[in-house]
Amino acid sequence: MAILKHKFFKPFKNWFVLILTAFIIWMLFFDDNSWLIHHELNTDVEALENEKEYYKKEIEKDNKAIKKLSTPGGLEKFAREEYYMKRDNEEIYIIEYEDSLKTKKNE
C-alpha cells in the first residue's frame, strides 16, 4: 500500500478524475468514433484528394492532346510520327541508330 501513497497516484483517488480518465481513454482508443479511426479516415481522405488532383492534371493534359488532334494538321502529324503513315506519292525512311536497336549485347 506504500505505492498507492505516492504523489502520482493521489489524483486518482478522486472518483471524478477516475471517470474522466476512463472516458478519455475510451474515446481515444475503444469507441467506434475513436481518434485512431478518425486519423485513419483523414489519411484516406488526403490520399484521395491527392489522387483527385493527379487525375485533374491528367484530364487537362488529355484535353490539350485532343485539341491538337482535332485539327487536320495535328492528326496528320500524329499519324505520321506514331504509325509511320504516308501519302501515296512519297516514301519514308526510318533511321535507327545502333544503340537504340535491341540486340543480344544490349539486353
PDB file of C-alpha atoms in Angstrom:
ATOM      1  CA  MET A   1       0.000   0.000   0.000  1.00  0.00           C
ATOM      2  CA  ALA A   2       3.004   2.283   0.172  1.00  0.00           C
ATOM      3  CA  ILE A   3       2.933   2.539  -3.608  1.00  0.00           C
ATOM      4  CA  LEU A   4      -0.590   3.989  -3.594  1.00  0.00           C
ATOM      5  CA  LYS A   5       0.536   6.821  -1.262  1.00  0.00           C
ATOM      6  CA  HIS A   6       2.911   8.136  -3.950  1.00  0.00           C
ATOM      7  CA  LYS A   7       2.219  11.683  -5.269  1.00  0.00           C
ATOM      8  CA  PHE A   8       1.463  10.360  -8.752  1.00  0.00           C
ATOM      9  CA  PHE A   9      -1.493   8.261  -7.582  1.00  0.00           C
ATOM     10  CA  LYS A  10      -3.022  10.929  -5.319  1.00  0.00           C
ATOM     11  CA  PRO A  11      -5.330  12.477  -8.008  1.00  0.00           C
ATOM     12  CA  PHE A  12      -6.624   9.021  -8.953  1.00  0.00           C
ATOM     13  CA  LYS A  13      -8.258   8.620  -5.555  1.00  0.00           C
ATOM     14  CA  ASN A  14     -10.875  11.135  -6.690  1.00  0.00           C
ATOM     15  CA  TRP A  15     -13.865   9.473  -8.471  1.00  0.00           C
ATOM     16  CA  PHE A  16     -14.257  12.319 -10.943  1.00  0.00           C
ATOM     17  CA  VAL A  17     -10.649  12.022 -12.087  1.00  0.00           C
ATOM     18  CA  LEU A  18     -11.005   8.254 -12.458  1.00  0.00           C
ATOM     19  CA  ILE A  19     -14.198   8.563 -14.500  1.00  0.00           C
ATOM     20  CA  LEU A  20     -12.736  11.342 -16.664  1.00  0.00           C
ATOM     21  CA  THR A  21      -9.569   9.320 -17.297  1.00  0.00           C
ATOM     22  CA  ALA A  22     -11.562   6.232 -18.208  1.00  0.00           C
ATOM     23  CA  PHE A  23     -13.782   8.309 -20.519  1.00  0.00           C
ATOM     24  CA  ILE A  24     -10.799   9.881 -22.299  1.00  0.00           C
ATOM     25  CA  ILE A  25      -9.105   6.504 -22.776  1.00  0.00           C
ATOM     26  CA  TRP A  26     -12.362   5.023 -24.059  1.00  0.00           C
ATOM     27  CA  MET A  27     -12.919   7.867 -26.540  1.00  0.00           C
ATOM     28  CA  LEU A  28      -9.335   7.839 -27.807  1.00  0.00           C
ATOM     29  CA  PHE A  29      -8.930   4.125 -28.383  1.00  0.00           C
ATOM     30  CA  PHE A  30     -12.035   1.940 -27.982  1.00  0.00           C
ATOM     31  CA  ASP A  31     -15.061   3.881 -29.237  1.00  0.00           C
ATOM     32  CA  ASP A  32     -16.460   3.448 -32.775  1.00  0.00           C
ATOM     33  CA  ASN A  33     -15.573   7.099 -33.432  1.00  0.00           C
ATOM     34  CA  SER A  34     -12.177   6.915 -31.770  1.00  0.00           C
ATOM     35  CA  TRP A  35      -9.208   9.113 -32.556  1.00  0.00           C
ATOM     36  CA  LEU A  36      -7.456   6.195 -34.251  1.00  0.00           C
ATOM     37  CA  ILE A  37     -10.322   5.698 -36.703  1.00  0.00           C
ATOM     38  CA  HIS A  38     -10.537   9.431 -37.374  1.00  0.00           C
ATOM     39  CA  HIS A  39      -6.806   9.546 -38.054  1.00  0.00           C
ATOM     40  CA  GLU A  40      -7.049   6.615 -40.477  1.00  0.00           C
ATOM     41  CA  LEU A  41     -10.005   8.203 -42.274  1.00  0.00           C
ATOM     42  CA  ASN A  42      -8.196  11.549 -42.519  1.00  0.00           C
ATOM     43  CA  THR A  43      -5.181   9.912 -44.150  1.00  0.00           C
ATOM     44  CA  ASP A  44      -7.516   8.160 -46.603  1.00  0.00           C
ATOM     45  CA  VAL A  45      -9.171  11.497 -47.439  1.00  0.00           C
ATOM     46  CA  GLU A  46      -5.775  13.129 -48.037  1.00  0.00           C
ATOM     47  CA  ALA A  47      -4.716  10.286 -50.325  1.00  0.00           C
ATOM     48  CA  LEU A  48      -7.961  10.555 -52.290  1.00  0.00           C
ATOM     49  CA  GLU A  49      -7.584  14.325 -52.625  1.00  0.00           C
ATOM     50  CA  ASN A  50      -4.040  13.866 -53.966  1.00  0.00           C
ATOM     51  CA  GLU A  51      -5.344  11.285 -56.404  1.00  0.00           C
ATOM     52  CA  LYS A  52      -8.111  13.678 -57.440  1.00  0.00           C
ATOM     53  CA  GLU A  53      -5.551  16.409 -58.219  1.00  0.00           C
ATOM     54  CA  TYR A  54      -3.462  13.946 -60.226  1.00  0.00           C
ATOM     55  CA  TYR A  55      -6.443  12.937 -62.344  1.00  0.00           C
ATOM     56  CA  LYS A  56      -7.442  16.575 -62.885  1.00  0.00           C
ATOM     57  CA  LYS A  57      -3.971  17.258 -64.287  1.00  0.00           C
ATOM     58  CA  GLU A  58      -4.198  14.166 -66.479  1.00  0.00           C
ATOM     59  CA  ILE A  59      -7.585  15.299 -67.804  1.00  0.00           C
ATOM     60  CA  GLU A  60      -6.147  18.715 -68.652  1.00  0.00           C
ATOM     61  CA  LYS A  61      -3.235  17.070 -70.460  1.00  0.00           C
ATOM     62  CA  ASP A  62      -5.599  14.786 -72.393  1.00  0.00           C
ATOM     63  CA  ASN A  63      -7.841  17.719 -73.334  1.00  0.00           C
ATOM     64  CA  LYS A  64      -4.812  19.528 -74.778  1.00  0.00           C
ATOM     65  CA  ALA A  65      -3.902  16.419 -76.765  1.00  0.00           C
ATOM     66  CA  ILE A  66      -7.468  16.136 -78.056  1.00  0.00           C
ATOM     67  CA  LYS A  67      -7.397  19.772 -79.179  1.00  0.00           C
ATOM     68  CA  LYS A  68      -4.150  19.144 -81.050  1.00  0.00           C
ATOM     69  CA  LEU A  69      -5.580  16.041 -82.723  1.00  0.00           C
ATOM     70  CA  SER A  70      -8.834  17.738 -83.667  1.00  0.00           C
ATOM     71  CA  THR A  71      -7.071  19.824 -86.337  1.00  0.00           C
ATOM     72  CA  PRO A  72      -6.268  18.136 -89.676  1.00  0.00           C
ATOM     73  CA  GLY A  73      -2.583  19.088 -89.408  1.00  0.00           C
ATOM     74  CA  GLY A  74      -2.292  17.711 -85.879  1.00  0.00           C
ATOM     75  CA  LEU A  75      -3.978  14.461 -86.810  1.00  0.00           C
ATOM     76  CA  GLU A  76      -1.706  14.016 -89.821  1.00  0.00           C
ATOM     77  CA  LYS A  77       1.387  14.742 -87.723  1.00  0.00           C
ATOM     78  CA  PHE A  78       0.318  12.186 -85.118  1.00  0.00           C
ATOM     79  CA  ALA A  79      -0.381   9.527 -87.758  1.00  0.00           C
ATOM     80  CA  ARG A  80       2.966  10.118 -89.444  1.00  0.00           C
ATOM     81  CA  GLU A  81       5.005  10.075 -86.217  1.00  0.00           C
ATOM     82  CA  GLU A  82       3.299   7.258 -84.337  1.00  0.00           C
ATOM     83  CA  TYR A  83       2.072   4.926 -87.075  1.00  0.00           C
ATOM     84  CA  TYR A  84       4.530   5.784 -89.883  1.00  0.00           C
ATOM     85  CA  MET A  85       1.704   6.549 -92.302  1.00  0.00           C
ATOM     86  CA  LYS A  86       2.481   8.212 -95.611  1.00  0.00           C
ATOM     87  CA  ARG A  87       0.836   9.665 -98.638  1.00  0.00           C
ATOM     88  CA  ASP A  88       0.636   7.650-101.840  1.00  0.00           C
ATOM     89  CA  ASN A  89       3.320   9.598-103.680  1.00  0.00           C
ATOM     90  CA  GLU A  90       6.032   9.632-101.006  1.00  0.00           C
ATOM     91  CA  GLU A  91       8.414   7.234 -99.294  1.00  0.00           C
ATOM     92  CA  ILE A  92       9.506   7.110 -95.693  1.00  0.00           C
ATOM     93  CA  TYR A  93      12.949   6.156 -94.480  1.00  0.00           C
ATOM     94  CA  ILE A  94      13.262   5.158 -90.842  1.00  0.00           C
ATOM     95  CA  ILE A  95      16.744   5.580 -89.476  1.00  0.00           C
ATOM     96  CA  GLU A  96      17.569   3.604 -86.368  1.00  0.00           C
ATOM     97  CA  TYR A  97      20.838   4.015 -84.568  1.00  0.00           C
ATOM     98  CA  GLU A  98      22.819   1.034 -83.388  1.00  0.00           C
ATOM     99  CA  ASP A  99      22.482   1.929 -79.714  1.00  0.00           C
ATOM    100  CA  SER A 100      18.662   2.087 -79.993  1.00  0.00           C
ATOM    101  CA  LEU A 101      18.350  -1.370 -81.568  1.00  0.00           C
ATOM    102  CA  LYS A 102      17.619  -4.326 -79.341  1.00  0.00           C
ATOM    103  CA  THR A 103      20.413  -6.802 -79.744  1.00  0.00           C
ATOM    104  CA  LYS A 104      21.607  -9.595 -77.539  1.00  0.00           C
ATOM    105  CA  LYS A 105      24.527  -7.452 -76.411  1.00  0.00           C
ATOM    106  CA  ASN A 106      22.307  -4.560 -75.245  1.00  0.00           C
ATOM    107  CA  GLU A 107      19.746  -6.723 -73.483  1.00  0.00           C
TER     108      GLU A 107
END
